[in-house]
Amino acid sequence: MSQTTLAPEGTATREPSGILAFENVTRVFRTGLESHTALDDVSLTLQESQRIGIIGESGSGKSTLVRMALGLDRPTSGRVLYQGRDIHSFSQAEWLAYRRAIQWIGQDTGGAFNPRWTIRKSMMRVNTTLCGLTAKDAKDRMESLTVQMGLDAALLDRKPAALSGGQRQRFAIVRAVIPEPKVLLADEAVSALDVSVQGTVLNLLKEYCDTADCALMFVSHGLPTTAFMTHDVVVMKNGVVVEHGPTRRVLEEPEHDYTRQLVDAYTYDA
Ligand SMILES: Nc1ncnc2c1ncn2[C@@H]1O[C@H](COP(=O)(O)OP(=O)(O)OP(=O)(O)O)[C@@H](O)[C@H]1O
Ligand SMILES: [Mg+2]
């Protein structure tokens, strides 16, 4: 499969390896005698500050790709590169720096806060230990992002069980942004949020990416949301990238039948 290089429209310089790259990544899961190819020779380059959407039906391999980038899973063959280097060749110190530079937000990440601690304590712990921020920087950023996210700062002193699911999820997004990542992986990050707060959260994420030159991989089933958030989009089916290109072109004039079906199904459902 050919290399898929996705630069923001109008970007003059392109690094061949980008900030994050998947190089011929294949992942085969074996369960008993059966095997399933969740990713099949995926090559994809994410440039600095580029926002790309990943769309495709359930089971097409989107979350598996995200897990590869986080190093939570390893390719059966192929490589995942950060700034041109295989993430599995990192030293321990490089790995820690990588864990700060790349942050993940899942559909229910808010549920991952320590239930015995206040949100403030959980966030401060992660950001001063894992991410190496000073206590003052972590606190200032945490409090100002909390307010920007439309949350009352007093909620920081509650334990997760005393918050709504949407409040917890918004705190999870604050936590992901505090360490000033260079890559954000959002896997259905706003799907569980009330439509009325989705806009606030998406605007904040987009604004963060723009001001911090942060790249975004935005996995979503929502096509309007993907159109709003991304420069380019990748369409996946059965672990294969079937189409990629500028988001507007792909969604308005799909070249691949499968993309057309996705777009038509969405219009029909909506
Ligand atoms: N640990 C695993 N063991 C076996 N099969 C797996 C494992 N993880 C994922 N798979 C399979 O790999 C395929 C891709 O899964 P993945 O979670 O990446 O899909 P997805 O595109 O994120 O779907 P959704 O939109 O439902 O979140 C699926 O068929 C899934 O069942
Ligand atoms: Mg998924």
CSV table of C-alpha atoms and ligand atoms in Angstrom, one decimal:
chain,number,residue,atom,x,y,z
A,1,MET,CA,0.0,0.0,0.0
A,2,SER,CA,1.2,3.5,-0.8
A,3,GLN,CA,2.5,5.9,1.9
A,4,THR,CA,-0.3,8.2,3.0
A,5,THR,CA,1.1,11.6,3.7
A,6,LEU,CA,-1.5,14.0,5.1
A,7,ALA,CA,-0.3,17.6,5.5
A,8,PRO,CA,-2.6,20.5,6.5
A,9,GLU,CA,-3.8,22.3,3.4
A,10,GLY,CA,-1.5,25.1,2.7
A,11,THR,CA,1.4,23.7,4.7
A,12,ALA,CA,4.6,24.5,2.8
A,13,THR,CA,7.1,22.2,4.5
A,14,ARG,CA,6.5,18.5,4.9
A,15,GLU,CA,8.7,16.3,6.9
A,16,PRO,CA,8.8,12.8,5.4
A,17,SER,CA,8.5,11.2,8.8
A,18,GLY,CA,6.1,13.8,10.3
A,19,ILE,CA,5.6,13.9,14.0
A,20,LEU,CA,3.9,10.6,14.2
A,21,ALA,CA,4.0,7.9,11.5
A,22,PHE,CA,2.6,4.4,11.0
A,23,GLU,CA,4.9,2.5,8.6
A,24,ASN,CA,3.3,-0.6,7.0
A,25,VAL,CA,1.6,-1.4,10.3
A,26,THR,CA,-0.1,-4.8,10.4
A,27,ARG,CA,-1.8,-6.2,13.6
A,28,VAL,CA,-3.0,-9.8,13.6
A,29,PHE,CA,-5.0,-11.0,16.6
A,30,ARG,CA,-4.9,-14.7,17.3
A,31,THR,CA,-7.6,-16.3,19.4
A,32,GLY,CA,-7.3,-20.0,19.5
A,33,LEU,CA,-7.1,-21.3,16.0
A,34,GLU,CA,-8.6,-18.2,14.5
A,35,SER,CA,-6.8,-15.1,13.5
A,36,HIS,CA,-8.1,-11.7,12.6
A,37,THR,CA,-6.2,-8.9,10.8
A,38,ALA,CA,-7.3,-5.7,12.6
A,39,LEU,CA,-4.8,-3.5,10.8
A,40,ASP,CA,-3.5,-4.5,7.3
A,41,ASP,CA,-0.4,-2.7,6.1
A,42,VAL,CA,-1.4,0.8,7.3
A,43,SER,CA,0.9,3.6,6.4
A,44,LEU,CA,0.0,7.1,7.5
A,45,THR,CA,1.9,10.2,8.5
A,46,LEU,CA,0.7,12.9,10.8
A,47,GLN,CA,2.4,16.2,10.4
A,48,GLU,CA,3.1,18.7,13.2
A,49,SER,CA,-0.2,20.6,14.1
A,50,GLN,CA,-2.2,18.6,11.5
A,51,ARG,CA,-5.6,17.5,12.5
A,52,ILE,CA,-6.8,14.3,10.9
A,53,GLY,CA,-10.0,12.4,11.3
A,54,ILE,CA,-10.3,8.6,11.3
A,55,ILE,CA,-13.7,7.3,10.3
A,56,GLY,CA,-15.0,3.8,9.4
A,57,GLU,CA,-17.5,1.3,10.6
A,58,SER,CA,-17.3,-0.4,14.0
A,59,GLY,CA,-14.4,-3.0,14.0
A,60,SER,CA,-12.5,-1.3,11.2
A,61,GLY,CA,-9.4,-0.9,13.3
A,62,LYS,CA,-9.6,2.8,14.5
A,63,SER,CA,-8.9,2.1,18.2
A,64,THR,CA,-6.3,-0.5,17.4
A,65,LEU,CA,-4.4,2.2,15.5
A,66,VAL,CA,-4.7,4.6,18.4
A,67,ARG,CA,-3.4,1.8,20.8
A,68,MET,CA,-0.4,1.3,18.5
A,69,ALA,CA,0.4,5.0,18.8
A,70,LEU,CA,0.2,4.9,22.6
A,71,GLY,CA,2.5,1.8,22.6
A,72,LEU,CA,-0.2,-0.1,24.4
A,73,ASP,CA,0.0,-2.7,21.6
A,74,ARG,CA,2.7,-3.6,19.2
A,75,PRO,CA,2.5,-4.1,15.5
A,76,THR,CA,2.7,-7.7,14.3
A,77,SER,CA,4.8,-6.1,11.5
A,78,GLY,CA,5.7,-2.5,10.6
A,79,ARG,CA,6.7,0.4,12.8
A,80,VAL,CA,5.3,3.3,14.7
A,81,LEU,CA,7.6,6.3,14.5
A,82,TYR,CA,7.7,9.5,16.6
A,83,GLN,CA,9.8,12.2,15.1
A,84,GLY,CA,11.2,9.6,12.8
A,85,ARG,CA,12.2,7.1,15.5
A,86,ASP,CA,10.6,3.7,16.3
A,87,ILE,CA,8.8,4.2,19.6
A,88,HIS,CA,9.7,0.7,20.7
A,89,SER,CA,13.4,1.6,20.5
A,90,PHE,CA,13.1,4.4,23.1
A,91,SER,CA,15.2,4.4,26.3
A,92,GLN,CA,13.2,4.7,29.5
A,93,ALA,CA,13.8,8.5,29.6
A,94,GLU,CA,12.7,8.9,26.0
A,95,TRP,CA,9.7,6.8,26.7
A,96,LEU,CA,8.7,9.1,29.6
A,97,ALA,CA,9.1,12.2,27.4
A,98,TYR,CA,6.9,10.5,24.8
A,99,ARG,CA,4.2,9.7,27.3
A,100,ARG,CA,4.1,13.4,28.0
A,101,ALA,CA,4.1,14.5,24.4
A,102,ILE,CA,1.3,12.2,23.4
A,103,GLN,CA,-2.0,12.2,25.3
A,104,TRP,CA,-5.1,10.1,24.8
A,105,ILE,CA,-8.8,10.8,25.5
A,106,GLY,CA,-11.2,8.0,25.1
A,107,GLN,CA,-14.9,7.8,25.2
A,108,ASP,CA,-15.0,7.2,29.0
A,109,THR,CA,-11.6,8.4,30.1
A,110,GLY,CA,-13.2,10.3,33.0
A,111,GLY,CA,-13.9,7.0,34.6
A,112,ALA,CA,-10.1,6.5,35.0
A,113,PHE,CA,-9.7,9.0,37.8
A,114,ASN,CA,-8.7,7.4,41.1
A,115,PRO,CA,-12.1,7.0,42.9
A,116,ARG,CA,-10.5,7.7,46.4
A,117,TRP,CA,-8.9,11.0,45.4
A,118,THR,CA,-10.3,14.4,44.5
A,119,ILE,CA,-10.0,15.3,40.8
A,120,ARG,CA,-7.5,18.0,41.9
A,121,LYS,CA,-5.2,15.4,43.5
A,122,SER,CA,-5.4,13.0,40.6
A,123,MET,CA,-4.6,15.7,38.1
A,124,MET,CA,-1.8,17.2,40.1
A,125,ARG,CA,-0.2,13.8,40.7
A,126,VAL,CA,-0.1,12.9,37.0
A,127,ASN,CA,1.1,16.3,35.9
A,128,THR,CA,3.9,16.7,38.4
A,129,THR,CA,5.2,13.2,38.4
A,130,LEU,CA,4.6,11.8,34.9
A,131,CYS,CA,4.7,15.1,33.1
A,132,GLY,CA,7.3,16.9,35.2
A,133,LEU,CA,5.4,20.2,35.5
A,134,THR,CA,6.1,22.4,38.6
A,135,ALA,CA,3.2,22.3,41.1
A,136,LYS,CA,2.4,26.0,40.3
A,137,ASP,CA,2.3,25.5,36.5
A,138,ALA,CA,0.2,22.4,36.8
A,139,LYS,CA,-2.2,24.2,39.2
A,140,ASP,CA,-2.5,27.4,37.2
A,141,ARG,CA,-3.1,25.5,33.9
A,142,MET,CA,-5.6,23.1,35.6
A,143,GLU,CA,-7.7,25.9,37.1
A,144,SER,CA,-7.8,28.0,33.9
A,145,LEU,CA,-8.6,25.1,31.6
A,146,THR,CA,-11.3,23.9,34.0
A,147,VAL,CA,-13.1,27.2,33.7
A,148,GLN,CA,-12.5,27.4,29.9
A,149,MET,CA,-14.1,23.9,29.7
A,150,GLY,CA,-17.3,25.4,31.3
A,151,LEU,CA,-16.7,23.7,34.6
A,152,ASP,CA,-16.9,25.4,38.0
A,153,ALA,CA,-13.4,25.3,39.6
A,154,ALA,CA,-15.0,24.2,42.9
A,155,LEU,CA,-15.7,20.8,41.2
A,156,LEU,CA,-12.0,20.1,41.3
A,157,ASP,CA,-12.3,19.3,45.0
A,158,ARG,CA,-14.9,16.6,44.5
A,159,LYS,CA,-14.2,12.9,44.1
A,160,PRO,CA,-15.2,11.4,40.7
A,161,ALA,CA,-18.3,9.7,42.0
A,162,ALA,CA,-19.7,13.1,42.9
A,163,LEU,CA,-19.6,14.4,39.3
A,164,SER,CA,-21.7,13.6,36.3
A,165,GLY,CA,-20.3,11.5,33.5
A,166,GLY,CA,-20.0,14.6,31.3
A,167,GLN,CA,-18.2,16.6,34.0
A,168,ARG,CA,-15.7,13.7,34.5
A,169,GLN,CA,-15.1,13.4,30.8
A,170,ARG,CA,-14.4,17.1,30.5
A,171,PHE,CA,-11.9,16.9,33.4
A,172,ALA,CA,-10.3,14.0,31.5
A,173,ILE,CA,-9.8,16.4,28.6
A,174,VAL,CA,-8.3,19.0,30.8
A,175,ARG,CA,-5.9,16.4,32.2
A,176,ALA,CA,-4.8,15.5,28.7
A,177,VAL,CA,-4.1,19.1,27.7
A,178,ILE,CA,-2.3,20.3,30.8
A,179,PRO,CA,1.1,18.6,29.9
A,180,GLU,CA,1.0,20.5,26.6
A,181,PRO,CA,1.1,17.5,24.3
A,182,LYS,CA,2.4,17.6,20.7
A,183,VAL,CA,-0.1,14.9,19.7
A,184,LEU,CA,-3.6,14.3,21.0
A,185,LEU,CA,-5.4,11.1,20.3
A,186,ALA,CA,-9.1,11.5,20.7
A,187,ASP,CA,-11.0,8.3,20.3
A,188,GLU,CA,-14.7,9.0,20.5
A,189,ALA,CA,-13.8,11.7,23.1
A,190,VAL,CA,-17.0,13.7,22.9
A,191,SER,CA,-19.5,11.0,22.0
A,192,ALA,CA,-20.7,10.6,25.5
A,193,LEU,CA,-21.2,14.3,26.1
A,194,ASP,CA,-24.4,16.2,25.9
A,195,VAL,CA,-24.7,18.0,22.5
A,196,SER,CA,-24.9,21.3,24.3
A,197,VAL,CA,-21.3,20.9,25.8
A,198,GLN,CA,-19.8,19.1,22.8
A,199,GLY,CA,-19.4,22.5,21.0
A,200,THR,CA,-17.5,24.0,23.9
A,201,VAL,CA,-15.2,21.0,24.2
A,202,LEU,CA,-14.5,20.7,20.5
A,203,ASN,CA,-13.8,24.4,20.2
A,204,LEU,CA,-11.3,24.2,23.1
A,205,LEU,CA,-9.6,21.2,21.7
A,206,LYS,CA,-9.2,22.9,18.3
A,207,GLU,CA,-8.0,26.1,19.8
A,208,TYR,CA,-5.5,24.2,21.9
A,209,CYS,CA,-4.2,22.4,18.9
A,210,ASP,CA,-3.8,25.6,16.9
A,211,THR,CA,-2.1,27.6,19.6
A,212,ALA,CA,0.2,24.8,20.8
A,213,ASP,CA,1.0,23.4,17.3
A,214,CYS,CA,-0.4,20.1,18.5
A,215,ALA,CA,-1.4,17.4,16.0
A,216,LEU,CA,-4.7,15.6,16.5
A,217,MET,CA,-6.0,12.2,15.5
A,218,PHE,CA,-9.7,12.5,15.9
A,219,VAL,CA,-11.6,9.2,15.8
A,220,SER,CA,-15.3,9.7,15.5
A,221,HIS,CA,-18.5,8.3,14.1
A,222,GLY,CA,-19.9,11.8,13.7
A,223,LEU,CA,-19.2,13.2,10.2
A,224,PRO,CA,-20.2,16.8,10.9
A,225,THR,CA,-17.9,16.8,14.0
A,226,THR,CA,-15.1,15.3,11.9
A,227,ALA,CA,-15.6,17.9,9.3
A,228,PHE,CA,-15.5,20.7,11.9
A,229,MET,CA,-12.3,19.3,13.6
A,230,THR,CA,-10.0,18.1,10.9
A,231,HIS,CA,-8.0,19.1,7.8
A,232,ASP,CA,-7.9,15.6,6.4
A,233,VAL,CA,-9.7,12.4,6.9
A,234,VAL,CA,-8.8,8.7,6.6
A,235,VAL,CA,-11.5,6.2,5.9
A,236,MET,CA,-10.9,2.7,7.2
A,237,LYS,CA,-12.6,-0.6,6.4
A,238,ASN,CA,-11.5,-4.0,7.7
A,239,GLY,CA,-8.1,-2.7,8.9
A,240,VAL,CA,-7.3,-1.1,5.5
A,241,VAL,CA,-7.1,2.7,4.6
A,242,VAL,CA,-9.6,2.8,1.7
A,243,GLU,CA,-9.5,6.6,1.2
A,244,HIS,CA,-7.8,9.7,2.5
A,245,GLY,CA,-7.6,13.3,1.6
A,246,PRO,CA,-8.9,16.7,2.5
A,247,THR,CA,-11.9,16.3,4.8
A,248,ARG,CA,-14.3,18.4,2.8
A,249,ARG,CA,-13.4,16.7,-0.5
A,250,VAL,CA,-13.7,13.2,0.9
A,251,LEU,CA,-17.0,13.9,2.6
A,252,GLU,CA,-18.6,15.9,-0.2
A,253,GLU,CA,-17.2,14.0,-3.2
A,254,PRO,CA,-16.1,10.5,-2.0
A,255,GLU,CA,-14.0,8.5,-4.4
A,256,HIS,CA,-14.5,5.2,-2.8
A,257,ASP,CA,-17.9,3.4,-2.7
A,258,TYR,CA,-17.4,2.5,0.9
A,259,THR,CA,-17.0,6.2,1.8
A,260,ARG,CA,-20.1,7.1,-0.2
A,261,GLN,CA,-22.0,4.4,1.8
A,262,LEU,CA,-20.8,5.9,5.1
A,263,VAL,CA,-21.8,9.4,4.0
A,264,ASP,CA,-25.2,8.3,2.7
A,265,ALA,CA,-25.9,6.2,5.8
A,266,TYR,CA,-25.1,9.2,7.9
A,267,THR,CA,-27.3,11.6,6.0
A,268,TYR,CA,-30.1,9.0,6.1
A,269,ASP,CA,-29.9,8.5,9.8
A,270,ALA,CA,-29.6,12.1,10.7
B,1,LIG,N1,-7.3,-7.7,21.9
B,1,LIG,C1,-8.0,-8.2,20.9
B,1,LIG,N2,-8.1,-9.5,20.6
B,1,LIG,C2,-8.7,-9.9,19.5
B,1,LIG,N3,-9.3,-9.1,18.6
B,1,LIG,C3,-9.3,-7.8,18.8
B,1,LIG,C4,-8.6,-7.2,20.0
B,1,LIG,N4,-8.7,-5.9,19.9
B,1,LIG,C5,-9.4,-5.6,18.8
B,1,LIG,N5,-9.8,-6.8,18.1
B,1,LIG,C6,-10.5,-6.8,16.9
B,1,LIG,O1,-9.9,-6.0,15.9
B,1,LIG,C7,-10.9,-5.3,15.1
B,1,LIG,C8,-10.7,-3.8,15.2
B,1,LIG,O2,-11.1,-3.4,16.5
B,1,LIG,P1,-11.1,-1.8,16.9
B,1,LIG,O3,-11.4,-1.8,18.4
B,1,LIG,O4,-9.8,-1.2,16.4
B,1,LIG,O5,-12.3,-1.3,16.0
B,1,LIG,P2,-12.9,0.2,16.0
B,1,LIG,O6,-12.7,0.6,14.5
B,1,LIG,O7,-12.2,1.1,17.0
B,1,LIG,O8,-14.4,0.0,16.3
B,1,LIG,P3,-15.5,0.9,17.1
B,1,LIG,O9,-15.9,1.9,16.1
B,1,LIG,O10,-16.6,-0.1,17.4
B,1,LIG,O11,-14.8,1.4,18.3
B,1,LIG,C9,-12.3,-5.8,15.7
B,1,LIG,O12,-12.7,-6.9,14.8
B,1,LIG,C10,-12.0,-6.3,17.1
B,1,LIG,O13,-12.8,-7.3,17.4
B,2,MG,MG,-13.0,2.0,18.7
